[in-house]
């Protein structure tokens, strides 16, 4: 079973947890901090402005984690790049080539079928996890040969699914014996433990990692998460055409009315993945900020060291080992 392959690095994990890959949030500092604390660090490759920068990120992260291992004698948790496999990613082939050179232990694919990249990634020794938002998507990914499935459930930040996590996990576990990762609403160690009881091998934590000192998020985004709760999260298709969880206060700050947004994908606020705005109008992800239902659990901006230590204590208190 694919889940057996987790044993190759399970003893390197402080928690069965992935720091979720987040656009414009997950960068070098967050990856280094997560991995050296025993949390799988994941980042979208498109967070790098170019394939050359992606190469540089890998080189720097790997070097810093080796230094950590040499100093402490403890091997870091795996680094896990997130590859956007949709045709809109013009750098897919080039980014894939970088991954194949660096041979990451885990890779997450998103927004499309993983079929074109599965064989080369498997040949390089990677465990391939695939984002899915419906049971049909999960079935197709399993049939394609995915080692694991990241279940995007109601409550996940950014582009997400709508299914209840209890129903989704149990339905997928009925036909899939590989790795299952629960994404959506995990805000503390007790929730992470509950995901394991439900039948998941790993959990995603995204929103709370946005509000860390090491994340690349705008400081106003971090403070907005502290000041908000789950009632401030809006599920909308207005910005991306897909169901996306956004912070209402950021929508208001951009001069829009959360309760009166146009139809699916009608707001064109910048479809480019360039971080820099070409105009002064609001840009998706730069000015309209994501957050999940776990926003209610964000009480302060803290260092990753402290967040992991707190989550580990909560996990153990709940019965996790």
PDB file of C-alpha atoms in Angstrom:
ATOM      1  CA  UNK A   1       0.000   0.000   0.000  1.00  0.00           C
ATOM      2  CA  UNK A   2       1.102   3.541  -0.675  1.00  0.00           C
ATOM      3  CA  UNK A   3       0.482   4.416   2.979  1.00  0.00           C
ATOM      4  CA  UNK A   4       3.225   1.934   3.891  1.00  0.00           C
ATOM      5  CA  UNK A   5       5.659   4.261   2.124  1.00  0.00           C
ATOM      6  CA  UNK A   6       5.009   6.842   4.814  1.00  0.00           C
ATOM      7  CA  UNK A   7       7.019   4.589   7.103  1.00  0.00           C
ATOM      8  CA  UNK A   8      10.159   5.679   5.239  1.00  0.00           C
ATOM      9  CA  UNK A   9       9.922   9.078   6.875  1.00  0.00           C
ATOM     10  CA  UNK A  10       7.309   8.726   9.624  1.00  0.00           C
ATOM     11  CA  UNK A  11       9.991   8.739  12.318  1.00  0.00           C
ATOM     12  CA  UNK A  12      11.078  12.160  11.016  1.00  0.00           C
ATOM     13  CA  UNK A  13       7.653  13.682  11.677  1.00  0.00           C
ATOM     14  CA  UNK A  14       6.778  15.368  14.953  1.00  0.00           C
ATOM     15  CA  UNK A  15       3.157  15.346  13.749  1.00  0.00           C
ATOM     16  CA  UNK A  16       1.274  13.670  10.870  1.00  0.00           C
ATOM     17  CA  UNK A  17       0.974  17.109   9.324  1.00  0.00           C
ATOM     18  CA  UNK A  18       1.626  18.992   6.087  1.00  0.00           C
ATOM     19  CA  UNK A  19       2.045  22.769   6.085  1.00  0.00           C
ATOM     20  CA  UNK A  20      -0.312  23.324   3.151  1.00  0.00           C
ATOM     21  CA  UNK A  21       1.026  24.835  -0.084  1.00  0.00           C
ATOM     22  CA  UNK A  22      -0.314  28.382  -0.365  1.00  0.00           C
ATOM     23  CA  UNK A  23       0.091  30.802  -3.226  1.00  0.00           C
ATOM     24  CA  UNK A  24       2.181  33.852  -2.281  1.00  0.00           C
ATOM     25  CA  UNK A  25       2.473  32.538   1.288  1.00  0.00           C
ATOM     26  CA  UNK A  26       4.699  29.444   1.306  1.00  0.00           C
ATOM     27  CA  UNK A  27       8.354  30.331   0.780  1.00  0.00           C
ATOM     28  CA  UNK A  28      11.878  29.429   1.806  1.00  0.00           C
ATOM     29  CA  UNK A  29      11.657  30.582   5.429  1.00  0.00           C
ATOM     30  CA  UNK A  30       8.365  28.787   6.050  1.00  0.00           C
ATOM     31  CA  UNK A  31       9.615  25.591   4.405  1.00  0.00           C
ATOM     32  CA  UNK A  32      12.826  25.499   6.412  1.00  0.00           C
ATOM     33  CA  UNK A  33      10.996  26.211   9.672  1.00  0.00           C
ATOM     34  CA  UNK A  34       8.307  23.577   9.029  1.00  0.00           C
ATOM     35  CA  UNK A  35      10.685  20.819   7.947  1.00  0.00           C
ATOM     36  CA  UNK A  36      13.157  21.304  10.773  1.00  0.00           C
ATOM     37  CA  UNK A  37      10.223  21.141  13.217  1.00  0.00           C
ATOM     38  CA  UNK A  38       9.088  17.771  11.874  1.00  0.00           C
ATOM     39  CA  UNK A  39       6.241  19.023   9.670  1.00  0.00           C
ATOM     40  CA  UNK A  40       6.146  18.288   5.935  1.00  0.00           C
ATOM     41  CA  UNK A  41       6.734  21.600   4.186  1.00  0.00           C
ATOM     42  CA  UNK A  42       4.918  22.154   0.905  1.00  0.00           C
ATOM     43  CA  UNK A  43       4.945  25.076  -1.519  1.00  0.00           C
ATOM     44  CA  UNK A  44       3.514  25.786  -4.981  1.00  0.00           C
ATOM     45  CA  UNK A  45       6.333  25.873  -7.526  1.00  0.00           C
ATOM     46  CA  UNK A  46       4.602  28.897  -9.104  1.00  0.00           C
ATOM     47  CA  UNK A  47       5.513  30.887  -5.986  1.00  0.00           C
ATOM     48  CA  UNK A  48       8.876  31.192  -7.724  1.00  0.00           C
ATOM     49  CA  UNK A  49       9.028  33.799 -10.452  1.00  0.00           C
ATOM     50  CA  UNK A  50      10.981  31.506 -12.746  1.00  0.00           C
ATOM     51  CA  UNK A  51      12.344  28.003 -13.086  1.00  0.00           C
ATOM     52  CA  UNK A  52      15.751  29.425 -12.204  1.00  0.00           C
ATOM     53  CA  UNK A  53      14.375  30.760  -8.921  1.00  0.00           C
ATOM     54  CA  UNK A  54      12.754  27.391  -8.233  1.00  0.00           C
ATOM     55  CA  UNK A  55      16.181  25.784  -8.645  1.00  0.00           C
ATOM     56  CA  UNK A  56      17.635  28.348  -6.266  1.00  0.00           C
ATOM     57  CA  UNK A  57      14.893  27.712  -3.694  1.00  0.00           C
ATOM     58  CA  UNK A  58      15.551  23.985  -3.719  1.00  0.00           C
ATOM     59  CA  UNK A  59      19.285  24.527  -3.371  1.00  0.00           C
ATOM     60  CA  UNK A  60      18.912  26.930  -0.448  1.00  0.00           C
ATOM     61  CA  UNK A  61      16.296  24.908   1.418  1.00  0.00           C
ATOM     62  CA  UNK A  62      18.241  21.668   1.028  1.00  0.00           C
ATOM     63  CA  UNK A  63      21.463  23.310   2.213  1.00  0.00           C
ATOM     64  CA  UNK A  64      19.826  24.844   5.272  1.00  0.00           C
ATOM     65  CA  UNK A  65      18.124  21.597   6.219  1.00  0.00           C
ATOM     66  CA  UNK A  66      21.432  19.729   5.896  1.00  0.00           C
ATOM     67  CA  UNK A  67      22.991  22.267   8.249  1.00  0.00           C
ATOM     68  CA  UNK A  68      20.144  21.678  10.700  1.00  0.00           C
ATOM     69  CA  UNK A  69      20.626  17.922  10.495  1.00  0.00           C
ATOM     70  CA  UNK A  70      24.390  18.203  10.967  1.00  0.00           C
ATOM     71  CA  UNK A  71      23.880  20.457  13.999  1.00  0.00           C
ATOM     72  CA  UNK A  72      21.117  18.483  15.713  1.00  0.00           C
ATOM     73  CA  UNK A  73      21.674  14.961  14.451  1.00  0.00           C
ATOM     74  CA  UNK A  74      17.973  14.787  13.531  1.00  0.00           C
ATOM     75  CA  UNK A  75      16.818  14.397   9.954  1.00  0.00           C
ATOM     76  CA  UNK A  76      14.273  16.989   8.856  1.00  0.00           C
ATOM     77  CA  UNK A  77      10.786  16.232   7.579  1.00  0.00           C
ATOM     78  CA  UNK A  78      10.418  15.985   3.799  1.00  0.00           C
ATOM     79  CA  UNK A  79      10.118  18.983   1.505  1.00  0.00           C
ATOM     80  CA  UNK A  80       7.072  18.666  -0.739  1.00  0.00           C
ATOM     81  CA  UNK A  81       6.686  20.825  -3.858  1.00  0.00           C
ATOM     82  CA  UNK A  82       3.191  21.398  -5.235  1.00  0.00           C
ATOM     83  CA  UNK A  83       3.019  21.180  -9.023  1.00  0.00           C
ATOM     84  CA  UNK A  84       0.121  22.856 -10.848  1.00  0.00           C
ATOM     85  CA  UNK A  85      -0.605  20.454 -13.714  1.00  0.00           C
ATOM     86  CA  UNK A  86      -3.285  22.536 -15.433  1.00  0.00           C
ATOM     87  CA  UNK A  87      -2.523  23.650 -18.993  1.00  0.00           C
ATOM     88  CA  UNK A  88      -2.444  27.276 -17.791  1.00  0.00           C
ATOM     89  CA  UNK A  89       0.900  26.553 -16.095  1.00  0.00           C
ATOM     90  CA  UNK A  90       3.272  27.366 -18.961  1.00  0.00           C
ATOM     91  CA  UNK A  91       6.242  26.280 -16.835  1.00  0.00           C
ATOM     92  CA  UNK A  92       5.004  22.783 -16.081  1.00  0.00           C
ATOM     93  CA  UNK A  93       7.656  20.902 -18.048  1.00  0.00           C
ATOM     94  CA  UNK A  94      10.499  23.098 -16.839  1.00  0.00           C
ATOM     95  CA  UNK A  95       9.403  22.946 -13.192  1.00  0.00           C
ATOM     96  CA  UNK A  96       8.961  19.188 -13.456  1.00  0.00           C
ATOM     97  CA  UNK A  97      12.544  18.912 -14.703  1.00  0.00           C
ATOM     98  CA  UNK A  98      13.757  20.767 -11.591  1.00  0.00           C
ATOM     99  CA  UNK A  99      11.807  18.383  -9.368  1.00  0.00           C
ATOM    100  CA  UNK A 100      13.263  15.362 -11.133  1.00  0.00           C
ATOM    101  CA  UNK A 101      16.789  16.680 -10.554  1.00  0.00           C
ATOM    102  CA  UNK A 102      16.199  17.255  -6.846  1.00  0.00           C
ATOM    103  CA  UNK A 103      14.146  14.080  -6.286  1.00  0.00           C
ATOM    104  CA  UNK A 104      11.733  15.249  -3.562  1.00  0.00           C
ATOM    105  CA  UNK A 105      10.257  12.434  -1.483  1.00  0.00           C
ATOM    106  CA  UNK A 106       6.706  13.753  -1.881  1.00  0.00           C
ATOM    107  CA  UNK A 107       5.029  15.835  -4.593  1.00  0.00           C
ATOM    108  CA  UNK A 108       1.485  17.237  -4.598  1.00  0.00           C
ATOM    109  CA  UNK A 109      -0.265  17.830  -7.925  1.00  0.00           C
ATOM    110  CA  UNK A 110      -3.172  20.246  -8.265  1.00  0.00           C
ATOM    111  CA  UNK A 111      -5.743  21.546 -10.756  1.00  0.00           C
ATOM    112  CA  UNK A 112      -5.905  18.757 -13.293  1.00  0.00           C
ATOM    113  CA  UNK A 113      -5.113  15.141 -14.014  1.00  0.00           C
ATOM    114  CA  UNK A 114      -1.795  13.912 -12.590  1.00  0.00           C
ATOM    115  CA  UNK A 115      -1.458  11.297 -15.356  1.00  0.00           C
ATOM    116  CA  UNK A 116       1.178  13.123 -17.465  1.00  0.00           C
ATOM    117  CA  UNK A 117       3.582  13.560 -14.526  1.00  0.00           C
ATOM    118  CA  UNK A 118       2.996  10.383 -12.520  1.00  0.00           C
ATOM    119  CA  UNK A 119       5.487   8.109 -14.276  1.00  0.00           C
ATOM    120  CA  UNK A 120       8.466  10.478 -14.231  1.00  0.00           C
ATOM    121  CA  UNK A 121       7.798  11.385 -10.597  1.00  0.00           C
ATOM    122  CA  UNK A 122       7.443   7.740  -9.624  1.00  0.00           C
ATOM    123  CA  UNK A 123      10.629   6.903 -11.509  1.00  0.00           C
ATOM    124  CA  UNK A 124      12.362   9.591  -9.443  1.00  0.00           C
ATOM    125  CA  UNK A 125      11.099   7.939  -6.259  1.00  0.00           C
ATOM    126  CA  UNK A 126       8.435  10.462  -5.304  1.00  0.00           C
ATOM    127  CA  UNK A 127       5.226   9.698  -3.447  1.00  0.00           C
ATOM    128  CA  UNK A 128       2.574  11.559  -5.468  1.00  0.00           C
ATOM    129  CA  UNK A 129      -0.425  13.076  -3.690  1.00  0.00           C
ATOM    130  CA  UNK A 130      -3.265  14.527  -5.763  1.00  0.00           C
ATOM    131  CA  UNK A 131      -5.674  17.322  -4.775  1.00  0.00           C
ATOM    132  CA  UNK A 132      -9.307  16.234  -5.244  1.00  0.00           C
ATOM    133  CA  UNK A 133     -12.571  18.010  -4.434  1.00  0.00           C
ATOM    134  CA  UNK A 134     -15.169  15.326  -5.225  1.00  0.00           C
ATOM    135  CA  UNK A 135     -15.597  11.584  -5.038  1.00  0.00           C
ATOM    136  CA  UNK A 136     -15.430  11.332  -8.831  1.00  0.00           C
ATOM    137  CA  UNK A 137     -12.158  13.258  -8.885  1.00  0.00           C
ATOM    138  CA  UNK A 138     -10.835  10.937  -6.197  1.00  0.00           C
ATOM    139  CA  UNK A 139     -11.804   7.877  -8.226  1.00  0.00           C
ATOM    140  CA  UNK A 140     -10.113   9.222 -11.348  1.00  0.00           C
ATOM    141  CA  UNK A 141      -6.914  10.088  -9.479  1.00  0.00           C
ATOM    142  CA  UNK A 142      -6.840   6.640  -7.888  1.00  0.00           C
ATOM    143  CA  UNK A 143      -7.353   5.010 -11.296  1.00  0.00           C
ATOM    144  CA  UNK A 144      -4.498   7.091 -12.722  1.00  0.00           C
ATOM    145  CA  UNK A 145      -2.139   5.687 -10.092  1.00  0.00           C
ATOM    146  CA  UNK A 146      -1.974   8.372  -7.410  1.00  0.00           C
ATOM    147  CA  UNK A 147      -0.229   7.257  -4.231  1.00  0.00           C
ATOM    148  CA  UNK A 148      -2.353   9.521  -2.106  1.00  0.00           C
ATOM    149  CA  UNK A 149      -5.300  11.910  -2.206  1.00  0.00           C
ATOM    150  CA  UNK A 150      -5.610  15.319  -0.611  1.00  0.00           C
ATOM    151  CA  UNK A 151      -9.315  15.714   0.120  1.00  0.00           C
ATOM    152  CA  UNK A 152     -10.322  19.366  -0.216  1.00  0.00           C
ATOM    153  CA  UNK A 153     -13.325  19.606   2.068  1.00  0.00           C
ATOM    154  CA  UNK A 154     -15.720  22.311   3.209  1.00  0.00           C
ATOM    155  CA  UNK A 155     -13.777  24.781   5.303  1.00  0.00           C
ATOM    156  CA  UNK A 156     -10.437  24.674   3.498  1.00  0.00           C
ATOM    157  CA  UNK A 157      -8.942  28.044   2.557  1.00  0.00           C
ATOM    158  CA  UNK A 158      -8.442  29.144  -1.028  1.00  0.00           C
ATOM    159  CA  UNK A 159      -9.816  26.948  -3.796  1.00  0.00           C
ATOM    160  CA  UNK A 160     -11.681  24.165  -2.053  1.00  0.00           C
ATOM    161  CA  UNK A 161     -14.408  21.562  -2.147  1.00  0.00           C
ATOM    162  CA  UNK A 162     -17.860  21.543  -0.609  1.00  0.00           C
ATOM    163  CA  UNK A 163     -18.183  18.031   0.850  1.00  0.00           C
ATOM    164  CA  UNK A 164     -18.424  17.370   4.575  1.00  0.00           C
ATOM    165  CA  UNK A 165     -15.086  15.911   5.742  1.00  0.00           C
ATOM    166  CA  UNK A 166     -16.703  13.015   7.624  1.00  0.00           C
ATOM    167  CA  UNK A 167     -18.652  11.885   4.568  1.00  0.00           C
ATOM    168  CA  UNK A 168     -15.815  12.545   2.105  1.00  0.00           C
ATOM    169  CA  UNK A 169     -13.141  10.640   4.007  1.00  0.00           C
ATOM    170  CA  UNK A 170     -15.318   7.607   4.692  1.00  0.00           C
ATOM    171  CA  UNK A 171     -16.549   7.456   1.081  1.00  0.00           C
ATOM    172  CA  UNK A 172     -13.003   7.600  -0.314  1.00  0.00           C
ATOM    173  CA  UNK A 173     -11.613   5.156   2.234  1.00  0.00           C
ATOM    174  CA  UNK A 174     -14.190   2.627   1.027  1.00  0.00           C
ATOM    175  CA  UNK A 175     -12.370   2.277  -2.315  1.00  0.00           C
ATOM    176  CA  UNK A 176      -8.876   3.696  -1.719  1.00  0.00           C
ATOM    177  CA  UNK A 177      -6.207   2.170   0.517  1.00  0.00           C
ATOM    178  CA  UNK A 178      -3.474   4.709  -0.218  1.00  0.00           C
ATOM    179  CA  UNK A 179      -2.528   7.843   1.670  1.00  0.00           C
ATOM    180  CA  UNK A 180      -5.421  10.145   2.566  1.00  0.00           C
ATOM    181  CA  UNK A 181      -4.757  13.730   3.609  1.00  0.00           C
ATOM    182  CA  UNK A 182      -7.570  15.798   5.103  1.00  0.00           C
ATOM    183  CA  UNK A 183      -7.621  19.456   4.062  1.00  0.00           C
ATOM    184  CA  UNK A 184     -10.094  21.817   5.682  1.00  0.00           C
ATOM    185  CA  UNK A 185     -10.692  23.146   9.176  1.00  0.00           C
ATOM    186  CA  UNK A 186      -7.703  21.653  11.020  1.00  0.00           C
ATOM    187  CA  UNK A 187      -6.832  24.410  13.457  1.00  0.00           C
ATOM    188  CA  UNK A 188      -5.224  22.516  16.332  1.00  0.00           C
ATOM    189  CA  UNK A 189      -3.773  19.206  17.469  1.00  0.00           C
ATOM    190  CA  UNK A 190      -7.102  17.841  18.664  1.00  0.00           C
ATOM    191  CA  UNK A 191      -8.594  18.272  15.178  1.00  0.00           C
ATOM    192  CA  UNK A 192      -5.494  16.632  13.677  1.00  0.00           C
ATOM    193  CA  UNK A 193      -5.939  13.654  15.991  1.00  0.00           C
ATOM    194  CA  UNK A 194      -9.608  13.437  14.970  1.00  0.00           C
ATOM    195  CA  UNK A 195      -8.542  13.259  11.318  1.00  0.00           C
ATOM    196  CA  UNK A 196      -6.481  10.198  12.155  1.00  0.00           C
ATOM    197  CA  UNK A 197      -9.395   8.546  13.947  1.00  0.00           C
ATOM    198  CA  UNK A 198     -11.514   9.241  10.870  1.00  0.00           C
ATOM    199  CA  UNK A 199      -9.096   7.283   8.690  1.00  0.00           C
ATOM    200  CA  UNK A 200      -6.636   9.878   7.417  1.00  0.00           C
ATOM    201  CA  UNK A 201      -2.878   9.392   7.346  1.00  0.00           C
ATOM    202  CA  UNK A 202      -2.001  13.083   7.352  1.00  0.00           C
ATOM    203  CA  UNK A 203      -3.659  16.454   7.785  1.00  0.00           C
ATOM    204  CA  UNK A 204      -3.238  19.807   6.073  1.00  0.00           C
ATOM    205  CA  UNK A 205      -2.833  22.955   8.125  1.00  0.00           C
ATOM    206  CA  UNK A 206      -2.864  26.113   6.047  1.00  0.00           C
ATOM    207  CA  UNK A 207      -4.606  29.080   7.631  1.00  0.00           C
ATOM    208  CA  UNK A 208      -2.607  28.967  10.861  1.00  0.00           C
ATOM    209  CA  UNK A 209       0.661  28.822   8.902  1.00  0.00           C
ATOM    210  CA  UNK A 210      -0.350  31.987   7.041  1.00  0.00           C
ATOM    211  CA  UNK A 211      -0.275  33.762  10.406  1.00  0.00           C
ATOM    212  CA  UNK A 212       3.327  32.855  11.182  1.00  0.00           C
ATOM    213  CA  UNK A 213       6.344  35.127  11.190  1.00  0.00           C
ATOM    214  CA  UNK A 214       8.013  33.005   8.530  1.00  0.00           C
ATOM    215  CA  UNK A 215       5.202  33.117   5.957  1.00  0.00           C
ATOM    216  CA  UNK A 216       5.427  35.453   2.944  1.00  0.00           C
ATOM    217  CA  UNK A 217       1.887  36.745   3.537  1.00  0.00           C
ATOM    218  CA  UNK A 218       1.257  40.467   3.839  1.00  0.00           C
ATOM    219  CA  UNK A 219       1.369  41.496   7.500  1.00  0.00           C
ATOM    220  CA  UNK A 220      -2.143  42.930   7.110  1.00  0.00           C
ATOM    221  CA  UNK A 221      -3.340  39.495   5.964  1.00  0.00           C
ATOM    222  CA  UNK A 222      -1.887  37.913   9.092  1.00  0.00           C
ATOM    223  CA  UNK A 223      -3.484  40.473  11.391  1.00  0.00           C
ATOM    224  CA  UNK A 224      -6.807  40.142   9.568  1.00  0.00           C
ATOM    225  CA  UNK A 225      -6.793  36.410  10.332  1.00  0.00           C
ATOM    226  CA  UNK A 226      -6.179  37.160  14.015  1.00  0.00           C
ATOM    227  CA  UNK A 227      -9.087  39.620  14.048  1.00  0.00           C
ATOM    228  CA  UNK A 228     -11.486  37.341  12.100  1.00  0.00           C
ATOM    229  CA  UNK A 229     -13.368  34.131  12.712  1.00  0.00           C
ATOM    230  CA  UNK A 230     -15.127  31.516  10.588  1.00  0.00           C
ATOM    231  CA  UNK A 231     -18.115  33.839  10.081  1.00  0.00           C
ATOM    232  CA  UNK A 232     -15.783  36.117   8.127  1.00  0.00           C
ATOM    233  CA  UNK A 233     -15.049  33.465   5.498  1.00  0.00           C
ATOM    234  CA  UNK A 234     -16.982  33.684   2.233  1.00  0.00           C
ATOM    235  CA  UNK A 235     -17.236  30.777  -0.201  1.00  0.00           C
ATOM    236  CA  UNK A 236     -17.506  32.310  -3.655  1.00  0.00           C
ATOM    237  CA  UNK A 237     -16.857  31.627  -7.328  1.00  0.00           C
ATOM    238  CA  UNK A 238     -16.658  35.334  -8.186  1.00  0.00           C
ATOM    239  CA  UNK A 239     -12.884  35.635  -8.260  1.00  0.00           C
ATOM    240  CA  UNK A 240     -11.577  32.398  -9.758  1.00  0.00           C
ATOM    241  CA  UNK A 241     -14.581  30.660 -11.282  1.00  0.00           C
ATOM    242  CA  UNK A 242     -14.050  27.887  -8.725  1.00  0.00           C
ATOM    243  CA  UNK A 243     -15.328  27.591  -5.170  1.00  0.00           C
ATOM    244  CA  UNK A 244     -12.871  29.654  -3.142  1.00  0.00           C
ATOM    245  CA  UNK A 245     -12.809  30.595   0.554  1.00  0.00           C
ATOM    246  CA  UNK A 246     -11.953  34.270   0.974  1.00  0.00           C
ATOM    247  CA  UNK A 247     -11.789  36.726   3.873  1.00  0.00           C
ATOM    248  CA  UNK A 248     -14.746  39.094   3.740  1.00  0.00           C
ATOM    249  CA  UNK A 249     -12.812  41.997   5.328  1.00  0.00           C
ATOM    250  CA  UNK A 250     -10.273  41.873   2.468  1.00  0.00           C
ATOM    251  CA  UNK A 251     -13.110  42.001  -0.068  1.00  0.00           C
ATOM    252  CA  UNK A 252     -14.535  45.058   1.675  1.00  0.00           C
ATOM    253  CA  UNK A 253     -11.096  46.679   1.832  1.00  0.00           C
ATOM    254  CA  UNK A 254     -10.796  46.205  -1.940  1.00  0.00           C
ATOM    255  CA  UNK A 255     -13.960  48.268  -2.410  1.00  0.00           C
ATOM    256  CA  UNK A 256     -16.310  45.351  -3.121  1.00  0.00           C
ATOM    257  CA  UNK A 257     -19.487  44.198  -1.397  1.00  0.00           C
ATOM    258  CA  UNK A 258     -19.220  40.564  -0.197  1.00  0.00           C
ATOM    259  CA  UNK A 259     -23.001  40.069  -0.263  1.00  0.00           C
ATOM    260  CA  UNK A 260     -23.382  41.484  -3.775  1.00  0.00           C
ATOM    261  CA  UNK A 261     -20.640  39.891  -5.850  1.00  0.00           C
ATOM    262  CA  UNK A 262     -21.265  39.097  -9.516  1.00  0.00           C
ATOM    263  CA  UNK A 263     -21.604  35.625 -10.953  1.00  0.00           C
ATOM    264  CA  UNK A 264     -19.033  32.920 -11.442  1.00  0.00           C
ATOM    265  CA  UNK A 265     -15.619  34.304 -12.369  1.00  0.00           C
ATOM    266  CA  UNK A 266     -17.057  37.657 -13.376  1.00  0.00           C
ATOM    267  CA  UNK A 267     -14.592  39.757 -11.396  1.00  0.00           C
ATOM    268  CA  UNK A 268     -11.394  40.042 -13.416  1.00  0.00           C
ATOM    269  CA  UNK A 269      -8.889  41.323 -10.881  1.00  0.00           C
ATOM    270  CA  UNK A 270      -5.789  39.905 -12.480  1.00  0.00           C
ATOM    271  CA  UNK A 271      -5.444  36.402 -13.787  1.00  0.00           C
ATOM    272  CA  UNK A 272      -1.690  36.567 -14.108  1.00  0.00           C
ATOM    273  CA  UNK A 273       0.404  34.749 -11.509  1.00  0.00           C
ATOM    274  CA  UNK A 274       2.858  37.624 -11.325  1.00  0.00           C
ATOM    275  CA  UNK A 275       3.121  38.943  -7.774  1.00  0.00           C
ATOM    276  CA  UNK A 276       3.471  42.547  -8.945  1.00  0.00           C
ATOM    277  CA  UNK A 277       0.344  44.457  -9.892  1.00  0.00           C
ATOM    278  CA  UNK A 278       0.305  45.894 -13.384  1.00  0.00           C
ATOM    279  CA  UNK A 279      -2.318  48.443 -12.375  1.00  0.00           C
ATOM    280  CA  UNK A 280      -3.617  49.964  -9.172  1.00  0.00           C
ATOM    281  CA  UNK A 281      -6.835  47.950  -9.189  1.00  0.00           C
ATOM    282  CA  UNK A 282      -7.145  45.057  -6.697  1.00  0.00           C
ATOM    283  CA  UNK A 283      -5.458  41.815  -7.678  1.00  0.00           C
ATOM    284  CA  UNK A 284      -6.645  38.339  -6.795  1.00  0.00           C
ATOM    285  CA  UNK A 285      -4.504  36.852  -3.993  1.00  0.00           C
ATOM    286  CA  UNK A 286      -2.570  40.102  -3.552  1.00  0.00           C
ATOM    287  CA  UNK A 287      -5.478  42.150  -2.222  1.00  0.00           C
ATOM    288  CA  UNK A 288      -8.272  39.574  -1.881  1.00  0.00           C
ATOM    289  CA  UNK A 289      -6.976  37.214   0.766  1.00  0.00           C
ATOM    290  CA  UNK A 290      -7.821  33.616   1.467  1.00  0.00           C
ATOM    291  CA  UNK A 291      -8.587  31.932   4.750  1.00  0.00           C
ATOM    292  CA  UNK A 292     -10.323  28.796   5.920  1.00  0.00           C
ATOM    293  CA  UNK A 293     -12.737  27.993   8.715  1.00  0.00           C
ATOM    294  CA  UNK A 294      -9.680  27.436  10.920  1.00  0.00           C
ATOM    295  CA  UNK A 295      -9.488  31.240  11.073  1.00  0.00           C
ATOM    296  CA  UNK A 296     -11.387  30.939  14.344  1.00  0.00           C
ATOM    297  CA  UNK A 297      -8.321  29.223  15.795  1.00  0.00           C
ATOM    298  CA  UNK A 298      -5.873  31.988  14.832  1.00  0.00           C
ATOM    299  CA  UNK A 299      -5.341  34.044  17.970  1.00  0.00           C
ATOM    300  CA  UNK A 300      -1.941  35.566  17.305  1.00  0.00           C
ATOM    301  CA  UNK A 301       0.943  35.715  14.855  1.00  0.00           C
ATOM    302  CA  UNK A 302       3.619  33.350  16.076  1.00  0.00           C
ATOM    303  CA  UNK A 303       6.828  31.650  15.038  1.00  0.00           C
ATOM    304  CA  UNK A 304       6.540  28.244  13.371  1.00  0.00           C
ATOM    305  CA  UNK A 305       8.534  26.755  16.265  1.00  0.00           C
ATOM    306  CA  UNK A 306       5.822  27.872  18.696  1.00  0.00           C
ATOM    307  CA  UNK A 307       2.928  26.853  16.447  1.00  0.00           C
ATOM    308  CA  UNK A 308       4.271  23.314  16.029  1.00  0.00           C
ATOM    309  CA  UNK A 309       5.064  22.987  19.752  1.00  0.00           C
ATOM    310  CA  UNK A 310       1.538  24.097  20.676  1.00  0.00           C
ATOM    311  CA  UNK A 311      -0.056  21.789  18.093  1.00  0.00           C
ATOM    312  CA  UNK A 312       2.040  18.853  19.283  1.00  0.00           C
ATOM    313  CA  UNK A 313       0.959  19.419  22.902  1.00  0.00           C
ATOM    314  CA  UNK A 314      -2.696  19.572  21.809  1.00  0.00           C
ATOM    315  CA  UNK A 315      -2.258  16.418  19.711  1.00  0.00           C
ATOM    316  CA  UNK A 316      -0.797  14.475  22.610  1.00  0.00           C
ATOM    317  CA  UNK A 317      -3.452  15.739  25.018  1.00  0.00           C
ATOM    318  CA  UNK A 318      -6.055  14.373  22.610  1.00  0.00           C
ATOM    319  CA  UNK A 319      -4.425  10.932  22.636  1.00  0.00           C
ATOM    320  CA  UNK A 320      -2.138  11.211  19.611  1.00  0.00           C
ATOM    321  CA  UNK A 321       1.284   9.624  19.600  1.00  0.00           C
TER     322      UNK A 321
END
